[in-house]
Amino acid sequence: MYSEQDLMLKVKEGQLGYLANLFEKNKQGLFSFFVRMGLNRALSEDMVQETFVRVLAYRTSYRAESTFKAWLYRIARNTVSDHFRKMGNQEIHDPFVEQDFKGENSPLEILEDEHQHSMFDKALASLPVEQREIIVLSRFQQFSYQDIAELLNCNLNTLKTRMRTAIEKLHERYQVLCGEAQ
Amino acid sequence: MKKATIIATFFVFLSANLLAEPRTIERSISLTDPAKVAELDISLMSGTIAVEGYKGKTIEISVTTGSLKKLGKVKKAETSTHGKSESHSSSGRSTKGLKRITNSAIQLYIEERNNKVSIESSQKSHKINVSVKVPFNTNLELELHRGSDINVTNVHGYIDIENPRGAIVATGIKGPIVAESGRKDVTVVFDSFNPKNPSSLTAHRGVIDVTLPKKSKVNIEVKTYQGDIFSGIDAEFRSIDKVDNNKTENRQRISIGGAMAAKLNGGQQKLMLNTFRGDIYIREK
Amino acid sequence: MKHEDIIAKKIELLQAGDGQNLPEEMQQLVDSSPELASEISFMEALWQADNHQPVEQPSQQMDARFYQMLSQTQSELNSAKPPLEATTKNKPDSTLSGWLTRLFNPQPLATMALLVMVFGLGYVTNNTSPEPTPHVSAVVSKLEQKIETLNTMVALNMLNDQSASGRLAGVSYSMSNQANGKVTQTLLQLLNSDSSSAVRLAIVDTVSQRLNEEKLQNQLLDSITKQDSPIVQIALIQLLLKDGSQTSKKQIYALLENNQLIDEVADYLNVIKTPAQEA
């Protein structure tokens, strides 16, 4: 079984078909990343496409020094940054507004869960991009601190401080939203 | 949370006296989601259709009925056209002692559902002239089965038009556009050429007259069986079938032939122009 | 020990998802700081909150766009490969050494040296680039199948578009996917039933590449009398007269003789046909 790194090296050599394998493994994660970063569904799909276009374009510059995931998300971050820069301000989108919640919980539990999710997401969406990003990468993309530090090109201690601030802010916003809701 | 589906349906029954003047009815339709792209679907049997793009977010509809014939004329037409005795209808049943009542009720359905506005009438006996103002980016599907002309101005969404009997005129558009006329001409002036999907103009007996902005990147494919092709664009047409090429002044006059193709500014998306009898004019602005 | 270190450790444990607690030393600090305890509780809630929340799925269109892009890039790369370079004619060496070389007939020696070099290169190259293993071939084959399935899905989806321009784009897209029976079947169905002449004309153009298939020719012949548009009917006839079999051509002229064509098309054919075409 080839690792993602091996697959990307094959793509670099010109065996482009292996990019499909990398796409299948990462498309959901990437899509969710963009959605949680505040883009709507259509834009998130565009960003996934754009990311892979760039992966193809930059394939010859891939070096196996870092993990493929880190390299991919570096490109993804740049893609979404370019987008935000063009838009001028952030497009805040509640990623769960269009979803049907299907579960086996009771209606009241569903309502309560839905309420909580909604508050989390609203709180997350209200954070500045930089803070939102490290929470999304850590909580939803399951990146380790090491990976995130490498991605953001900052040292570990700086990242720890930023993460603490981000979580504090998120908590604060969450409490405000819950208070308002009540 | 699912967005609520709002359906607004208007049933417009227009009942006119036999000697009535044309009537106009106006309606303003709000869209379910004004932030999203709207779709306008018009299907009429006779009359005219005119659609214009504007800055607003509602659909403004104006319907005018055509004037009706006077009773006397109708009676005269009955006795002369049927060719049968006055006491029988065209279905052969006795009409002795009966008076023919001209059906003056007009049915026009207007419905809005999730940003799609439909205007339909299947009545053949009366002209229904529909004039609509739509937000600029609205998508259009227009059909006029036995009517007169269809006019579209300043609409930037995709456009599908079928008009077997009348002319089609679309100006200030971006496309993509697929327009087909049977007997009359198709005239299209692009504001800019949207490369999203291919565009196609078809005129069976009429002429096609298309104007493209100078910087458009288009692969133009032209085919006419009995018409001529006149081009004023800065791109050379190469024949797919054998044709004669005569260059006069600044125009390229291409004789009757099969398919011709040209790439304007390197080409990108296709624009297909097809006629059976009519000439094809390709202009630049 | 800083709060941020505790938070970092907590995140590490939450990501591991094995329910482990913070080390005792850290836990004591948490217990002694209400603010930190509140943060930690919040983080636990945040990490657990999404466990049963359905994740939004991207659409199939996203997949289709990617595979289209990949396919296009592959085609572009293939067509951009430089052609095999023609062997350059060696100009005769006009130097003294060249003359001497020719004098002592080194041709067979040169040929031998070249052969040794080529075999040597081949040996080295093969050693560094191993042949694809059966497993790799299977993976690639599976990927190719998946790409084909997705391409088919995209084509069928586009051919089903409510707008004529969308279906027109679908016909263009299908051009490279005609090997698939479902796509061809759909194209032929639309040829007989689509309300837009433009779509039907585009289909005639698309299927024209496969006119050597007898079954397809027969289906196109059948389609002639189903057309109500003179332009589409004449396009079909023109295609079959130009590139169809003799049988197809005879059948077309039979349709003409039996008044089974649209008047305008019949008139046009009567004008352009020659005795040779009817033979």
XYZ file of C-alpha atoms in Angstrom:
746
model
C 0.000 0.000 0.000
C 1.470 3.332 -1.013
C 1.617 6.174 1.457
C 0.347 9.593 0.440
C 3.937 10.708 0.174
C 4.750 7.875 -2.257
C 1.670 8.660 -4.315
C 2.612 12.324 -4.568
C 6.129 11.412 -5.611
C 4.658 9.327 -8.427
C 2.514 12.262 -9.465
C 5.662 14.371 -9.442
C 7.284 11.883 -11.816
C 4.417 12.317 -14.241
C 2.096 9.492 -13.258
C -0.814 11.840 -12.853
C -3.386 9.093 -12.401
C -2.260 8.670 -8.786
C -3.543 12.128 -8.024
C -7.025 10.618 -8.154
C -6.083 8.441 -5.208
C -4.913 11.464 -3.244
C -8.071 13.326 -4.193
C -10.325 10.549 -2.922
C -8.464 10.370 0.385
C -8.473 14.083 1.050
C -11.472 15.624 -0.658
C -13.877 15.294 2.265
C -11.372 16.679 4.750
C -10.475 19.585 2.525
C -14.091 20.365 1.778
C -14.959 20.335 5.484
C -11.969 22.565 6.185
C -13.199 25.216 3.774
C -16.764 24.964 5.055
C -15.619 25.432 8.609
C -13.443 28.322 7.556
C -16.660 30.069 6.686
C -17.189 29.426 2.990
C -20.500 28.252 1.608
C -20.847 24.893 -0.046
C -20.339 26.042 -3.634
C -17.268 28.092 -2.786
C -15.832 25.275 -0.709
C -16.122 22.955 -3.704
C -14.434 25.609 -5.855
C -11.623 25.860 -3.316
C -11.114 22.084 -3.330
C -10.873 22.181 -7.108
C -8.496 25.135 -6.999
C -6.324 23.401 -4.411
C -5.896 20.335 -6.584
C -5.259 22.462 -9.658
C -2.408 24.028 -7.698
C -1.197 20.628 -6.487
C -0.887 19.615 -10.141
C 0.740 22.874 -11.077
C 3.272 22.709 -8.248
C 3.858 18.968 -8.313
C 7.465 19.303 -9.416
C 8.238 21.342 -6.331
C 6.985 18.687 -3.917
C 9.637 17.465 -1.529
C 9.091 14.619 0.848
C 10.505 16.635 3.747
C 7.084 17.181 5.266
C 3.993 15.012 5.133
C 1.797 15.261 2.064
C -1.072 16.444 4.252
C 0.965 19.371 5.546
C 1.949 20.315 1.982
C -1.623 19.967 0.778
C -3.043 22.118 3.548
C -0.374 24.724 2.988
C -1.688 25.038 -0.549
C -5.273 24.969 0.740
C -4.535 27.763 3.209
C -2.995 29.896 0.504
C -5.978 29.220 -1.731
C -8.467 30.334 0.874
C -6.297 33.311 1.889
C -6.215 34.479 -1.698
C -9.971 34.196 -1.767
C -10.466 36.191 1.420
C -8.059 38.796 0.206
C -10.030 39.200 -3.005
C -13.324 39.356 -1.157
C -12.034 42.018 1.171
C -13.979 40.714 4.129
C -14.845 37.337 5.420
C -17.827 35.449 4.143
C -19.331 34.044 7.225
C -21.454 31.030 6.592
C -23.078 28.757 9.074
C -22.078 25.322 7.758
C -25.009 23.566 9.294
C -27.861 25.776 8.226
C -28.873 23.567 5.315
C -28.411 20.228 6.958
C -31.040 17.822 8.066
C -30.211 16.398 11.406
C -30.940 12.705 11.300
C -30.377 10.791 14.443
C -32.048 8.475 16.796
C -32.349 10.922 19.635
C -35.649 12.177 20.977
C -37.012 15.392 19.523
C -36.018 17.316 22.628
C -32.498 15.888 22.576
C -32.273 16.650 18.915
C -33.344 20.196 19.595
C -30.830 20.570 22.406
C -28.005 19.003 20.394
C -28.869 21.089 17.395
C -28.895 24.159 19.551
C -25.481 23.368 20.957
C -23.985 22.613 17.534
C -25.447 25.757 16.161
C -23.916 27.787 18.997
C -20.525 26.175 18.519
C -20.597 26.870 14.825
C -21.799 30.421 15.216
C -19.101 31.050 17.800
C -16.469 29.531 15.512
C -17.674 31.536 12.543
C -17.399 34.747 14.512
C -13.711 34.299 15.307
C -11.024 36.092 13.326
C -9.715 33.936 10.471
C -6.360 33.166 12.087
C -7.925 31.901 15.289
C -10.670 30.013 13.502
C -8.072 28.337 11.365
C -6.017 26.809 14.162
C -9.121 25.465 15.881
C -10.400 23.990 12.616
C -7.025 22.410 11.845
C -6.710 20.966 15.314
C -10.274 19.984 16.130
C -11.649 19.020 12.730
C -8.667 18.207 10.535
C -6.943 16.373 13.393
C -3.604 18.052 12.810
C -1.096 17.711 15.620
C 0.538 20.767 17.114
C 3.702 19.840 15.265
C 1.858 19.755 11.930
C 0.061 23.015 12.575
C 3.250 24.761 13.642
C 4.919 23.599 10.453
C 1.946 24.664 8.381
C 1.787 28.099 9.913
C 5.521 28.397 9.948
C 5.673 29.305 13.603
C 7.372 27.715 16.580
C 5.587 25.415 18.968
C 5.428 27.819 21.887
C 3.921 30.561 19.770
C 1.346 28.106 18.545
C 0.459 27.056 22.081
C -0.159 30.677 23.030
C -2.260 31.265 19.952
C -4.292 28.139 20.592
C -5.002 29.140 24.162
C -6.147 32.583 23.037
C -8.311 31.084 20.305
C -10.020 28.672 22.668
C -10.598 31.393 25.242
C -12.140 33.597 22.600
C -14.266 30.773 21.264
C -15.474 29.969 24.752
C -16.265 33.602 25.397
C -18.257 33.941 22.186
C -20.060 30.705 22.872
C -21.122 31.899 26.310
C -22.361 35.181 24.898
C -24.380 33.396 22.238
C -25.877 30.989 24.742
C -26.733 33.902 26.986
C -28.408 35.743 24.116
C -30.319 32.660 23.123
C -31.701 32.343 26.596
C -33.153 24.026 8.970
C -34.869 23.740 5.602
C -36.001 26.924 4.027
C -39.712 27.157 3.720
C -41.056 26.698 0.227
C -43.217 29.564 -0.747
C -45.620 29.008 -3.548
C -47.565 31.896 -4.861
C -49.960 31.054 -7.583
C -52.097 33.454 -9.389
C -54.858 32.353 -11.635
C -55.722 35.131 -13.926
C -59.040 34.840 -15.603
C -59.666 37.607 -17.995
C -63.166 37.832 -19.164
C -63.735 40.356 -21.886
C -66.803 41.587 -23.708
C -66.946 40.804 -27.347
C -66.308 44.412 -28.297
C -63.733 45.018 -25.510
C -60.511 46.968 -25.879
C -57.172 45.275 -25.014
C -56.715 45.000 -21.263
C -53.501 45.178 -19.249
C -52.932 43.447 -15.963
C -49.817 43.996 -13.866
C -48.348 41.833 -11.148
C -45.244 42.109 -9.030
C -43.841 38.771 -7.837
C -41.423 38.503 -4.932
C -38.847 35.754 -5.099
C -38.487 33.142 -2.371
C -34.825 34.108 -2.053
C -33.978 37.409 -3.769
C -30.275 36.779 -3.114
C -30.291 33.697 -5.335
C -30.616 33.515 -9.100
C -34.159 33.466 -10.431
C -35.574 31.472 -13.301
C -38.330 32.662 -15.617
C -40.224 30.142 -17.681
C -42.787 31.470 -20.179
C -44.832 29.237 -22.431
C -47.540 30.822 -24.581
C -49.484 29.728 -27.593
C -49.854 33.136 -29.245
C -48.940 36.757 -28.684
C -45.540 38.185 -27.893
C -42.934 37.886 -25.163
C -40.663 40.681 -24.032
C -38.192 40.282 -21.164
C -35.946 43.015 -19.859
C -33.269 42.886 -17.185
C -33.317 45.565 -14.515
C -31.754 46.413 -11.157
C -34.623 45.260 -8.986
C -35.126 41.979 -7.135
C -38.740 41.267 -8.006
C -40.353 39.974 -11.163
C -42.573 42.645 -12.712
C -45.162 41.185 -15.045
C -47.409 43.043 -17.425
C -49.942 41.100 -19.474
C -51.909 42.646 -22.307
C -54.576 40.769 -24.198
C -54.975 41.236 -27.914
C -58.204 42.897 -29.109
C -61.006 40.586 -30.057
C -62.925 40.472 -33.326
C -66.373 42.104 -33.540
C -69.307 39.770 -33.457
C -70.358 40.597 -36.969
C -67.050 39.644 -38.457
C -66.953 36.417 -36.557
C -70.393 35.455 -37.838
C -69.344 36.232 -41.390
C -66.246 34.100 -41.015
C -68.332 31.216 -39.768
C -70.698 31.133 -42.711
C -67.964 31.520 -45.259
C -65.196 29.308 -43.945
C -66.940 26.154 -42.988
C -68.269 25.450 -46.423
C -71.101 23.490 -44.887
C -74.698 24.499 -44.268
C -75.285 27.095 -41.593
C -77.024 24.617 -39.387
C -74.033 22.413 -38.788
C -70.857 22.986 -36.843
C -67.474 21.725 -37.978
C -68.060 18.586 -35.937
C -71.173 17.867 -37.963
C -73.742 18.416 -35.225
C -76.795 20.605 -35.734
C -76.489 24.234 -34.713
C -80.013 25.189 -35.788
C -81.415 27.748 -33.405
C -78.054 28.140 -31.665
C -75.819 31.202 -31.504
C -72.080 30.822 -31.538
C -70.512 32.318 -28.413
C -66.951 33.424 -28.823
C -64.923 32.117 -25.917
C -63.612 35.321 -24.374
C -62.223 33.872 -21.152
C -58.440 33.869 -21.133
C -56.490 31.652 -18.775
C -53.009 32.625 -17.774
C -51.187 30.913 -14.943
C -48.458 32.684 -13.027
C -46.636 30.760 -10.344
C -43.565 31.357 -8.209
C -41.924 28.390 -6.545
C -38.467 28.531 -4.990
C -37.309 31.355 -7.242
C -38.751 29.811 -10.389
C -41.472 31.938 -11.973
C -43.682 30.230 -14.541
C -46.078 32.040 -16.856
C -48.201 29.724 -18.959
C -51.139 29.868 -21.256
C -52.299 27.218 -23.671
C -54.993 29.348 -25.275
C -54.837 29.634 -29.023
C -57.772 31.944 -29.586
C -56.355 35.105 -28.058
C -53.141 36.966 -28.263
C -51.474 37.335 -24.920
C -48.632 39.816 -24.869
C -46.397 39.261 -21.860
C -43.851 41.813 -20.813
C -41.600 41.023 -17.865
C -38.857 42.822 -15.971
C -36.395 40.523 -14.241
C -33.208 40.872 -12.175
C -30.205 40.955 -14.513
C -28.871 37.474 -13.735
C -32.139 35.643 -14.275
C -32.159 32.468 -16.359
C -34.813 32.371 -19.082
C -36.777 29.638 -20.844
C -39.153 31.140 -23.373
C -41.503 29.349 -25.761
C -44.003 30.923 -28.096
C -45.684 28.178 -30.055
C -47.762 30.091 -32.610
C -47.091 33.652 -31.759
C -45.212 36.615 -32.992
C -41.872 37.881 -31.718
C -39.739 37.276 -28.650
C -37.541 40.101 -27.389
C -34.929 39.860 -24.669
C -32.910 42.838 -23.440
C -30.097 43.077 -20.901
C -30.499 39.667 -19.313
C -27.262 38.013 -18.204
C -28.324 34.513 -17.228
C -28.638 31.528 -19.549
C -31.323 31.871 -22.221
C -33.311 29.156 -24.001
C -35.740 30.391 -26.665
C -38.000 28.506 -29.046
C -40.135 30.496 -31.470
C -41.324 28.459 -34.453
C -43.287 31.273 -36.077
C -41.846 34.566 -34.987
C -38.566 36.403 -34.795
C -36.126 36.309 -31.917
C -34.211 39.401 -30.852
C -31.798 39.278 -27.904
C -29.587 42.240 -27.116
C -27.294 43.132 -24.243
C -26.964 39.483 -23.251
C -24.066 37.358 -22.044
C -25.372 33.868 -22.629
C -25.079 31.034 -22.909
C -27.999 31.210 -25.337
C -29.745 28.494 -27.304
C -32.289 30.099 -29.609
C -34.269 28.529 -32.403
C -36.699 30.092 -34.808
C -38.691 28.439 -37.559
C -39.766 31.047 -40.046
C -38.233 34.306 -38.973
C -34.883 35.854 -38.112
C -32.680 35.429 -35.076
C -30.810 38.587 -34.073
C -28.430 38.477 -31.132
C -26.089 41.129 -29.764
C -23.749 39.918 -27.043
C -22.638 42.316 -24.338
C -19.975 39.800 -23.481
C -19.704 36.117 -24.334
C -20.106 33.778 -21.379
C -17.831 30.761 -21.913
C -19.570 28.576 -19.337
C -21.524 26.444 -21.825
C -21.829 26.346 -25.623
C -24.277 28.712 -27.363
C -26.295 27.942 -30.458
C -28.525 29.922 -32.807
C -30.720 28.078 -35.294
C -32.996 29.584 -37.927
C -34.731 27.233 -40.305
C -35.921 29.770 -42.846
C -34.853 33.055 -41.412
C -31.567 34.852 -41.127
C -29.087 34.763 -38.246
C -27.461 38.055 -37.344
C -25.043 37.883 -34.425
C -22.772 40.586 -32.989
C -19.858 39.712 -30.722
C -17.647 41.979 -28.634
C -14.216 42.346 -30.195
C -12.341 40.585 -27.379
C -14.595 37.530 -27.167
C -12.847 34.178 -27.219
C -15.150 32.077 -29.327
C -14.984 28.998 -31.547
C -17.550 29.889 -34.175
C -19.057 27.049 -36.196
C -21.308 28.013 -39.034
C -23.465 25.837 -41.246
C -26.007 26.790 -43.878
C -27.428 24.690 -46.671
C -28.901 27.331 -48.908
C -27.794 30.632 -47.415
C -24.696 32.804 -47.585
C -22.342 33.681 -44.765
C -21.102 37.233 -44.197
C -18.362 37.865 -41.670
C -16.983 41.121 -40.304
C -14.882 39.601 -37.525
C -11.141 39.463 -37.277
C -10.783 35.720 -37.709
C -10.429 33.550 -40.729
C -13.059 30.992 -41.525
C -11.785 27.648 -42.625
C -14.111 25.364 -44.396
C -14.809 21.908 -43.253
C -16.450 21.179 -46.579
C -15.333 22.554 -49.919
C -16.356 26.134 -50.528
C -15.275 29.114 -52.586
C -13.664 32.009 -50.782
C -13.960 35.513 -52.189
C -12.549 38.468 -50.275
C -13.944 41.884 -51.040
C -13.158 45.087 -49.132
C -12.960 44.360 -45.403
C -15.374 41.506 -45.509
C -14.983 37.904 -46.241
C -17.752 36.627 -48.456
C -18.082 32.905 -48.324
C -20.156 31.126 -50.894
C -22.739 28.471 -50.281
C -21.210 25.531 -48.646
C -21.153 23.228 -45.696
C -19.619 23.826 -42.307
C -17.174 26.643 -41.645
C -15.266 27.363 -38.479
C -13.262 30.264 -37.088
C -11.485 30.957 -33.813
C -11.927 34.454 -32.526
C -9.083 35.513 -30.227
C -7.826 31.966 -29.982
C -11.272 30.591 -29.289
C -12.570 29.073 -26.068
C -16.256 28.159 -26.028
C -18.397 27.191 -29.014
C -20.949 29.340 -30.761
C -22.865 27.334 -33.350
C -24.872 29.047 -36.070
C -27.146 26.961 -38.287
C -29.613 27.901 -40.990
C -31.323 25.977 -43.712
C -32.235 28.757 -46.112
C -31.297 32.016 -44.487
C -28.032 33.936 -44.590
C -25.738 34.271 -41.617
C -24.215 37.581 -40.532
C -21.407 37.680 -37.995
C -20.456 41.124 -36.746
C -17.998 42.605 -34.307
C -18.508 45.580 -32.004
C 3.771 24.994 33.980
C 1.813 27.296 31.723
C -1.895 27.111 30.950
C -1.111 26.789 27.267
C 0.912 23.647 27.919
C -2.065 22.110 29.694
C -4.378 23.051 26.855
C -1.941 21.585 24.344
C -1.796 18.365 26.318
C -5.561 18.243 26.586
C -5.935 18.655 22.837
C -3.439 15.862 22.305
C -5.483 13.569 24.538
C -8.775 14.565 22.923
C -7.362 13.887 19.477
C -6.126 10.500 20.602
C -9.715 9.851 21.651
C -8.871 7.101 24.115
C -10.403 8.846 27.127
C -7.130 9.350 28.938
C -6.967 11.961 31.661
C -4.457 14.703 32.096
C -1.327 13.802 34.088
C -1.875 14.272 37.801
C 0.254 17.389 38.070
C -1.679 19.091 35.321
C -5.029 17.944 36.697
C -4.213 19.503 40.055
C -3.568 22.843 38.390
C -6.862 22.570 36.542
C -8.697 21.765 39.762
C -7.197 24.776 41.435
C -8.098 27.225 38.663
C -11.830 27.660 37.923
C -11.018 29.593 34.766
C -8.815 26.804 33.420
C -11.306 24.153 34.511
C -14.008 25.961 32.573
C -11.781 26.062 29.466
C -11.043 22.356 29.749
C -14.742 21.488 30.110
C -15.546 23.606 27.120
C -12.869 21.874 25.060
C -14.240 18.470 26.046
C -17.713 19.555 24.983
C -16.386 20.963 21.715
C -14.474 17.812 20.856
C -17.340 15.539 21.669
C -20.099 17.720 20.194
C -19.506 16.739 16.607
C -19.265 13.007 17.095
C -22.784 12.311 15.916
C -23.333 15.352 13.776
C -23.583 14.354 10.116
C -20.789 15.886 8.094
C -21.748 17.913 5.078
C -20.836 16.036 1.917
C -19.529 17.678 -1.219
C -21.555 17.119 -4.378
C -20.758 14.694 -7.160
C -20.141 17.720 -9.327
C -16.979 18.401 -7.378
C -15.671 14.951 -8.174
C -16.661 15.365 -11.806
C -14.822 18.666 -12.094
C -11.683 17.186 -10.603
C -11.674 14.184 -12.915
C -12.359 16.371 -15.909
C -9.448 18.610 -14.957
C -7.182 15.622 -14.420
C -8.219 14.057 -17.698
C -7.615 17.304 -19.592
C -4.210 17.754 -17.997
C -3.244 14.221 -18.927
C -4.369 14.789 -22.520
C -2.465 18.043 -22.729
C 0.667 16.403 -21.420
C 0.329 13.534 -23.864
C -0.127 15.811 -26.840
C 2.718 18.069 -25.722
C 5.228 15.234 -25.678
C 7.823 16.041 -28.275
C 7.764 13.746 -31.272
C 10.509 11.236 -31.598
C 13.389 13.184 -32.939
C 14.376 12.233 -36.407
C 17.840 10.814 -36.597
C 20.062 13.517 -37.757
C 22.112 12.761 -40.760
C 25.691 12.740 -39.794
C 27.682 15.031 -41.839
C 30.814 13.410 -43.006
C 33.663 14.321 -40.732
C 35.986 16.375 -42.847
C 38.770 16.425 -40.297
C 41.864 14.258 -40.489
C 40.667 11.965 -37.755
C 37.409 11.517 -39.552
C 39.207 10.626 -42.722
C 41.392 8.177 -40.881
C 38.343 6.723 -39.181
C 36.637 6.147 -42.468
C 39.841 4.767 -43.963
C 40.110 2.056 -41.377
C 36.392 1.126 -41.701
C 35.270 1.612 -38.127
C 31.605 1.417 -39.091
C 31.018 -2.024 -37.649
C 32.936 -1.018 -34.527
C 30.819 2.138 -34.128
C 27.667 0.147 -34.523
C 28.828 -2.367 -31.935
C 29.725 0.401 -29.499
C 26.359 2.016 -29.970
C 24.579 -1.256 -29.358
C 26.558 -1.862 -26.186
C 25.756 1.632 -24.996
C 22.060 1.252 -25.719
C 21.823 -2.113 -23.981
C 23.787 -0.764 -21.072
C 21.500 2.215 -20.710
C 18.514 -0.044 -20.911
C 19.909 -2.284 -18.214
C 20.589 0.657 -15.901
C 17.235 2.306 -16.572
C 15.316 -0.875 -15.931
C 17.096 -1.409 -12.669
C 16.166 2.024 -11.297
C 12.564 2.050 -12.549
C 11.042 -1.252 -11.616
C 8.227 -2.647 -13.743
C 4.828 -1.911 -12.272
C 3.823 -4.686 -9.934
C 0.514 -6.482 -10.464
C -0.780 -4.652 -7.397
C 0.053 -1.258 -8.888
C -1.540 -2.251 -12.191
C -4.665 -3.293 -10.317
C -4.751 0.011 -8.441
C -4.296 2.003 -11.646
C -6.880 -0.093 -13.428
C -9.331 0.464 -10.590
C -8.664 4.190 -10.715
C -9.239 4.219 -14.445
C -12.515 2.374 -13.976
C -13.557 4.844 -11.341
C -12.700 7.755 -13.596
C -14.747 6.194 -16.379
C -17.725 5.632 -14.086
C -17.568 9.197 -12.867
C -17.225 10.523 -16.402
C -20.321 8.550 -17.355
C -22.231 9.923 -14.392
C -21.249 13.450 -15.252
C -22.190 13.003 -18.915
C -25.601 11.519 -18.100
C -26.251 14.213 -15.551
C -25.430 16.975 -17.993
C -27.519 15.369 -20.751
C -30.432 15.480 -18.344
C -30.093 19.227 -17.694
C -33.307 21.183 -17.939
C -31.672 23.914 -20.017
C -30.793 23.341 -23.664
C -27.419 24.994 -23.159
C -26.678 22.583 -20.308
C -27.574 19.604 -22.498
C -25.455 21.084 -25.282
C -22.511 21.142 -22.889
C -23.361 17.553 -21.992
C -23.151 16.525 -25.643
C -19.710 18.173 -25.895
C -18.617 16.390 -22.737
C -19.895 13.063 -24.076
C -17.648 13.307 -27.098
C -14.795 11.689 -25.188
C -17.013 9.224 -23.374
C -18.855 7.514 -26.195
C -17.283 4.125 -25.588
C -19.730 3.832 -22.747
C -22.957 2.189 -23.952
C -25.177 4.139 -21.592
C -23.922 7.470 -22.849
C -24.376 6.471 -26.491
C -27.857 5.165 -25.794
C -28.810 8.429 -24.118
C -27.400 10.458 -26.982
C -29.422 8.476 -29.512
C -32.580 8.815 -27.429
C -32.108 12.556 -27.267
C -31.493 12.644 -31.006
C -35.081 11.496 -31.429
C -36.715 13.325 -28.590
C -34.894 16.492 -27.524
C -36.955 19.615 -28.026
C -33.919 21.620 -29.134
C -32.655 21.284 -32.709
C -29.330 22.619 -31.520
C -28.887 19.699 -29.129
C -29.872 17.205 -31.814
C -27.484 18.791 -34.316
C -24.676 18.587 -31.793
C -25.443 14.908 -31.243
C -25.231 14.228 -34.995
C -21.835 15.887 -34.957
C -20.705 13.882 -31.926
C -21.749 10.436 -33.154
C -20.328 11.088 -36.613
C -16.953 9.936 -35.330
C -18.273 6.392 -34.932
C -20.006 5.976 -38.254
C -18.029 2.834 -39.029
C -20.278 0.952 -36.567
C -23.108 -0.673 -38.484
C -25.523 -0.693 -35.554
C -25.054 3.034 -35.093
C -25.639 3.694 -38.777
C -28.916 1.808 -38.610
C -30.009 3.803 -35.601
C -29.170 7.050 -37.384
C -31.135 5.905 -40.428
C -34.139 5.202 -38.199
C -33.797 8.637 -36.719
C -34.187 10.427 -40.072
C -37.934 9.999 -40.301
C -38.362 10.918 -36.658
C -37.033 14.428 -37.230
C -39.420 17.351 -37.593
C -36.631 19.853 -38.113
C -35.334 20.100 -41.693
C -31.898 21.143 -40.468
C -31.468 18.053 -38.310
C -32.890 15.743 -40.946
C -30.572 17.090 -43.619
C -27.600 16.892 -41.221
C -28.263 13.183 -40.657
C -28.714 12.548 -44.363
C -25.612 14.489 -45.277
C -23.556 12.531 -42.765
C -24.750 9.154 -44.014
C -24.420 10.094 -47.672
C -20.898 11.281 -47.098
C -19.520 8.565 -44.829
C -22.176 5.895 -44.602
C -22.291 2.490 -46.215
C -23.766 1.852 -49.659
C -26.775 0.258 -47.988
C -27.420 3.401 -45.951
C -27.200 5.573 -49.050
C -29.667 3.381 -50.907
C -32.089 3.538 -48.004
C -31.901 7.323 -47.948
C -32.780 7.544 -51.625
C -35.607 5.128 -51.005
C -36.948 7.532 -48.342
C -36.737 10.297 -50.912
C -38.603 8.270 -53.522
C -41.304 7.314 -51.038
C -41.897 10.933 -49.930
C -40.895 10.168 -46.391
C -38.727 13.247 -45.991
C -39.659 16.818 -45.051
C -40.559 18.719 -48.257
C -37.730 21.218 -47.996
C -35.211 18.460 -47.436
C -36.572 16.447 -50.361
C -36.365 19.509 -52.621
C -32.814 20.146 -51.530
C -31.775 16.545 -52.105
C -33.362 16.487 -55.512
C -31.322 19.503 -56.489
C -27.965 18.288 -55.221
C -28.050 14.585 -55.981
C -26.154 13.208 -58.950
C -26.723 9.955 -60.803
C -23.479 8.600 -59.297
C -24.795 9.132 -55.788
C -27.895 7.145 -56.501
C -25.991 4.166 -57.909
